[in-house]
Amino acid sequence: MVVYIKIKEEAMQNIKAFIFDLDGVLVDTAKYHYLAWKRLAEELNIEFSIQDNERLKGVSRMQSLDIILEIGNITLNRDTKIQLAQKKNIWYVEYISNLTPKDILPGVIGFLESTKANGIKVALGSASKNSMLILDKLNLTNYFDAIIDGTKVSKAKPNPEVFLKGAKALKVLPSQCIVFEDAEAGVEAAINGGMYCIGIGSKDILKKAHLVLSGFYDITFDKLKL
Ligand code: G6P
Ligand code: MG
């Protein structure tokens, strides 16, 4: 049985590009970010839950640290914060050191292949400064016509900068893009940028997305019913 994913017709007219977030959309690195932040929070004696972690998804490294410190009601100077963020990143990079193409989330490759075969341009829109390292480990780099990562933006999601830069690099209008996002902040960023947003994850969390899928599983471009 072919299951079509219904997208509003007016939204799908004229779609020329897909912009993918990385962590939690193409690969399950979100769990390693969580483990590394949890480890840091424990060192700081801050209670940090998996619910709290939702607030960190899609936001930059320093902003994530600020959220954790706010939860723990702790104020630190800038140098200490830079050191802590570096420490978290060292742990995170250690956790992801064994990533291989097997860690790409189910259905992602098929979806990317069918997207490209239909002439849709593809960009990455991620806050992560580790994006290039991860894409390389997963052998995904060549799928992307443009890569906008944490080294190329100054405003964190929900600011739409990362996606607007992606659209610009692909030479398409925001209204011609669909963004795939697993984070609340990322969904808001896409919407703030005037883009159609497909949430990847739970409908309870990604309430603002135009449509939510639990993953790509057997989703292909054709099944998006353009
Ligand atoms: C992504 C993740 C966030 C992460 C951010 C920065 O958006 O969802 O959890 O904090 O990137 O990642 P980085 O690898 O640069 O620390
Ligand atoms: Mg994400």
Tab-separated table of C-alpha atoms and ligand atoms in Angstrom:
chain	number	residue	atom	x	y	z
A	1	MET	CA	0.000	0.000	0.000
A	2	VAL	CA	1.343	3.403	-0.947
A	3	VAL	CA	0.757	6.003	1.737
A	4	TYR	CA	0.713	9.529	0.416
A	5	ILE	CA	1.637	12.347	2.739
A	6	LYS	CA	-0.808	15.154	2.144
A	7	ILE	CA	0.657	18.578	1.839
A	8	LYS	CA	-1.496	21.583	1.122
A	9	GLU	CA	-1.568	22.132	-2.600
A	10	GLU	CA	-0.770	25.806	-2.489
A	11	ALA	CA	2.268	25.088	-0.314
A	12	MET	CA	3.594	22.474	-2.677
A	13	GLN	CA	3.248	24.508	-5.845
A	14	ASN	CA	6.553	25.726	-6.999
A	15	ILE	CA	8.691	23.873	-4.442
A	16	LYS	CA	12.263	23.891	-5.696
A	17	ALA	CA	14.369	23.030	-2.675
A	18	PHE	CA	14.498	20.977	0.497
A	19	ILE	CA	16.549	22.176	3.463
A	20	PHE	CA	17.474	19.576	6.048
A	21	ASP	CA	18.507	20.072	9.624
A	22	LEU	CA	21.217	17.562	10.575
A	23	ASP	CA	21.077	16.414	14.207
A	24	GLY	CA	17.930	14.377	14.803
A	25	VAL	CA	16.791	14.549	11.158
A	26	LEU	CA	19.489	12.815	9.137
A	27	VAL	CA	21.313	11.138	12.020
A	28	ASP	CA	20.541	10.460	15.649
A	29	THR	CA	23.310	12.619	17.074
A	30	ALA	CA	20.746	14.384	19.273
A	31	LYS	CA	21.257	11.627	21.881
A	32	TYR	CA	25.018	12.301	21.995
A	33	HIS	CA	24.452	16.033	22.447
A	34	TYR	CA	22.163	15.122	25.340
A	35	LEU	CA	24.676	12.727	26.914
A	36	ALA	CA	27.464	15.298	26.726
A	37	TRP	CA	25.323	18.118	28.164
A	38	LYS	CA	24.016	15.803	30.899
A	39	ARG	CA	27.591	14.927	31.847
A	40	LEU	CA	28.484	18.608	32.076
A	41	ALA	CA	25.328	19.401	34.056
A	42	GLU	CA	26.194	16.639	36.530
A	43	GLU	CA	29.664	18.119	37.030
A	44	LEU	CA	27.978	21.427	37.805
A	45	ASN	CA	25.444	19.744	40.116
A	46	ILE	CA	22.582	20.821	37.908
A	47	GLU	CA	19.592	18.540	37.431
A	48	PHE	CA	19.041	18.285	33.719
A	49	SER	CA	16.237	16.131	32.344
A	50	ILE	CA	15.398	14.771	28.917
A	51	GLN	CA	12.476	17.254	28.863
A	52	ASP	CA	14.890	20.120	29.539
A	53	ASN	CA	16.949	18.811	26.631
A	54	GLU	CA	14.154	19.645	24.153
A	55	ARG	CA	14.972	23.319	24.743
A	56	LEU	CA	18.542	22.715	23.560
A	57	LYS	CA	17.678	21.101	20.272
A	58	GLY	CA	18.530	23.327	17.322
A	59	VAL	CA	20.123	26.059	19.405
A	60	SER	CA	23.817	26.931	19.363
A	61	ARG	CA	26.435	25.509	21.704
A	62	MET	CA	26.822	28.639	23.837
A	63	GLN	CA	23.097	29.212	24.014
A	64	SER	CA	22.598	25.619	25.108
A	65	LEU	CA	25.072	26.185	27.931
A	66	ASP	CA	23.228	29.361	28.925
A	67	ILE	CA	19.963	27.410	29.141
A	68	ILE	CA	21.579	24.762	31.373
A	69	LEU	CA	23.097	27.418	33.637
A	70	GLU	CA	19.722	29.158	33.829
A	71	ILE	CA	18.096	25.855	34.891
A	72	GLY	CA	20.747	25.516	37.613
A	73	ASN	CA	20.477	29.185	38.529
A	74	ILE	CA	24.215	29.614	38.073
A	75	THR	CA	26.034	32.668	36.700
A	76	LEU	CA	29.541	32.256	35.299
A	77	ASN	CA	31.964	34.562	33.550
A	78	ARG	CA	32.553	34.369	29.809
A	79	ASP	CA	35.933	32.603	29.969
A	80	THR	CA	34.581	29.848	32.200
A	81	LYS	CA	31.622	29.411	29.886
A	82	ILE	CA	33.910	29.100	26.866
A	83	GLN	CA	35.931	26.424	28.690
A	84	LEU	CA	32.794	24.488	29.656
A	85	ALA	CA	31.407	24.626	26.118
A	86	GLN	CA	34.749	23.348	24.818
A	87	LYS	CA	34.709	20.523	27.346
A	88	LYS	CA	31.219	19.496	26.268
A	89	ASN	CA	32.306	19.561	22.645
A	90	ILE	CA	35.345	17.352	23.326
A	91	TRP	CA	33.043	14.750	24.919
A	92	TYR	CA	30.528	15.104	22.106
A	93	VAL	CA	33.190	14.637	19.412
A	94	GLU	CA	34.420	11.559	21.319
A	95	TYR	CA	30.868	10.132	21.369
A	96	ILE	CA	30.423	10.634	17.639
A	97	SER	CA	33.895	9.418	16.694
A	98	ASN	CA	32.558	6.005	15.704
A	99	LEU	CA	29.715	7.258	13.520
A	100	THR	CA	29.456	5.439	10.202
A	101	PRO	CA	26.929	5.513	7.328
A	102	LYS	CA	25.034	2.825	9.279
A	103	ASP	CA	23.979	5.562	11.704
A	104	ILE	CA	22.054	7.494	9.060
A	105	LEU	CA	18.406	7.413	10.135
A	106	PRO	CA	16.121	4.914	8.338
A	107	GLY	CA	14.824	6.037	4.954
A	108	VAL	CA	17.049	9.114	4.690
A	109	ILE	CA	19.180	7.872	1.787
A	110	GLY	CA	16.159	6.752	-0.252
A	111	PHE	CA	14.467	10.080	0.387
A	112	LEU	CA	17.549	12.079	-0.621
A	113	GLU	CA	18.023	9.968	-3.744
A	114	SER	CA	14.396	10.366	-4.863
A	115	THR	CA	14.497	14.097	-4.075
A	116	LYS	CA	17.572	14.637	-6.217
A	117	ALA	CA	16.185	12.448	-8.995
A	118	ASN	CA	13.198	14.813	-9.151
A	119	GLY	CA	15.413	17.859	-9.658
A	120	ILE	CA	14.851	19.333	-6.206
A	121	LYS	CA	17.865	21.180	-4.793
A	122	VAL	CA	19.131	20.146	-1.379
A	123	ALA	CA	20.751	22.195	1.383
A	124	LEU	CA	21.817	21.579	4.937
A	125	GLY	CA	20.673	24.085	7.575
A	126	SER	CA	22.231	23.201	10.908
A	127	ALA	CA	23.478	25.156	13.911
A	128	SER	CA	26.231	22.605	14.454
A	129	LYS	CA	29.862	23.546	13.958
A	130	ASN	CA	30.525	19.809	13.694
A	131	SER	CA	28.302	19.443	10.603
A	132	MET	CA	31.101	18.923	8.074
A	133	LEU	CA	32.750	16.292	10.270
A	134	ILE	CA	29.458	14.415	10.662
A	135	LEU	CA	28.453	14.602	6.974
A	136	ASP	CA	31.888	13.309	6.099
A	137	LYS	CA	31.668	10.369	8.501
A	138	LEU	CA	28.248	9.494	7.089
A	139	ASN	CA	29.366	9.886	3.450
A	140	LEU	CA	26.511	12.362	2.929
A	141	THR	CA	28.424	15.467	1.865
A	142	ASN	CA	27.918	14.946	-1.860
A	143	TYR	CA	24.128	15.029	-1.621
A	144	PHE	CA	24.153	18.719	-0.717
A	145	ASP	CA	24.130	21.591	-3.183
A	146	ALA	CA	24.730	23.998	-0.296
A	147	ILE	CA	25.816	23.553	3.304
A	148	ILE	CA	24.999	26.217	5.880
A	149	ASP	CA	26.272	25.213	9.322
A	150	GLY	CA	27.136	26.784	12.660
A	151	THR	CA	30.316	28.291	11.249
A	152	LYS	CA	28.302	30.355	8.767
A	153	VAL	CA	25.593	31.876	10.946
A	154	SER	CA	25.546	34.303	13.820
A	155	LYS	CA	21.887	34.124	14.802
A	156	ALA	CA	20.588	30.916	16.348
A	157	LYS	CA	17.252	29.275	15.517
A	158	PRO	CA	14.401	30.367	15.924
A	159	ASN	CA	16.009	33.157	13.932
A	160	PRO	CA	15.598	32.051	10.300
A	161	GLU	CA	19.130	33.105	9.244
A	162	VAL	CA	20.421	29.565	8.639
A	163	PHE	CA	17.509	28.647	6.357
A	164	LEU	CA	17.430	31.996	4.549
A	165	LYS	CA	21.134	31.613	3.796
A	166	GLY	CA	20.407	28.097	2.534
A	167	ALA	CA	17.685	29.381	0.191
A	168	LYS	CA	19.971	32.151	-1.020
A	169	ALA	CA	22.835	29.736	-1.694
A	170	LEU	CA	20.441	27.569	-3.720
A	171	LYS	CA	19.112	30.662	-5.524
A	172	VAL	CA	15.490	29.958	-4.573
A	173	LEU	CA	12.882	31.943	-2.641
A	174	PRO	CA	11.950	30.987	0.927
A	175	SER	CA	8.437	30.171	-0.300
A	176	GLN	CA	9.976	27.602	-2.646
A	177	CYS	CA	11.584	25.645	0.195
A	178	ILE	CA	10.495	22.871	2.501
A	179	VAL	CA	12.462	22.582	5.744
A	180	PHE	CA	12.801	19.278	7.625
A	181	GLU	CA	13.321	19.833	11.360
A	182	ASP	CA	13.221	17.870	14.625
A	183	ALA	CA	13.524	20.847	16.997
A	184	GLU	CA	10.890	23.298	18.180
A	185	ALA	CA	13.341	26.169	17.655
A	186	GLY	CA	14.063	24.884	14.151
A	187	VAL	CA	10.390	24.618	13.208
A	188	GLU	CA	9.912	28.208	14.390
A	189	ALA	CA	12.963	29.319	12.412
A	190	ALA	CA	11.546	27.810	9.213
A	191	ILE	CA	8.172	29.422	9.794
A	192	ASN	CA	9.795	32.753	10.670
A	193	GLY	CA	11.626	32.516	7.350
A	194	GLY	CA	8.365	32.031	5.436
A	195	MET	CA	9.035	28.387	4.622
A	196	TYR	CA	6.882	25.278	4.737
A	197	CYS	CA	8.060	23.031	7.578
A	198	ILE	CA	7.843	19.279	7.978
A	199	GLY	CA	8.588	18.253	11.549
A	200	ILE	CA	10.441	14.994	12.101
A	201	GLY	CA	9.454	13.544	15.459
A	202	SER	CA	6.469	13.922	17.718
A	203	LYS	CA	3.320	15.927	16.956
A	204	ASP	CA	3.034	16.777	20.655
A	205	ILE	CA	6.343	18.602	20.570
A	206	LEU	CA	6.447	19.989	17.023
A	207	LYS	CA	3.025	21.620	17.213
A	208	LYS	CA	3.900	24.524	14.952
A	209	ALA	CA	5.072	22.407	11.996
A	210	HIS	CA	2.783	22.277	8.960
A	211	LEU	CA	3.058	18.496	8.977
A	212	VAL	CA	4.827	16.022	11.263
A	213	LEU	CA	6.340	12.696	10.203
A	214	SER	CA	7.814	10.237	12.677
A	215	GLY	CA	10.733	9.669	10.298
A	216	PHE	CA	11.538	9.047	6.653
A	217	TYR	CA	11.105	5.254	6.805
A	218	ASP	CA	9.534	4.453	3.440
A	219	ILE	CA	8.816	8.075	2.505
A	220	THR	CA	10.050	9.017	-0.953
A	221	PHE	CA	9.693	12.244	-2.884
A	222	ASP	CA	6.755	10.876	-4.908
A	223	LYS	CA	4.842	10.043	-1.747
A	224	LEU	CA	4.844	13.699	-0.730
A	225	LYS	CA	2.135	14.105	-3.369
A	226	LEU	CA	3.422	17.251	-5.000
B	1	G6P	C1	22.328	21.408	16.523
B	1	G6P	C2	21.807	20.603	17.686
B	1	G6P	C3	22.051	21.305	18.986
B	1	G6P	C4	23.491	21.735	19.088
B	1	G6P	C5	23.838	22.680	17.963
B	1	G6P	C6	25.290	23.134	17.989
B	1	G6P	O1	21.422	22.370	16.192
B	1	G6P	O2	20.445	20.333	17.556
B	1	G6P	O3	21.706	20.427	20.029
B	1	G6P	O4	23.746	22.373	20.328
B	1	G6P	O5	23.597	22.008	16.732
B	1	G6P	O6	26.100	22.027	17.736
B	1	G6P	P1	27.654	21.963	17.908
B	1	G6P	O7	28.010	20.631	17.287
B	1	G6P	O8	28.229	23.116	17.127
B	1	G6P	O9	27.957	22.049	19.334
B	2	MG	MG	17.988	18.921	14.963
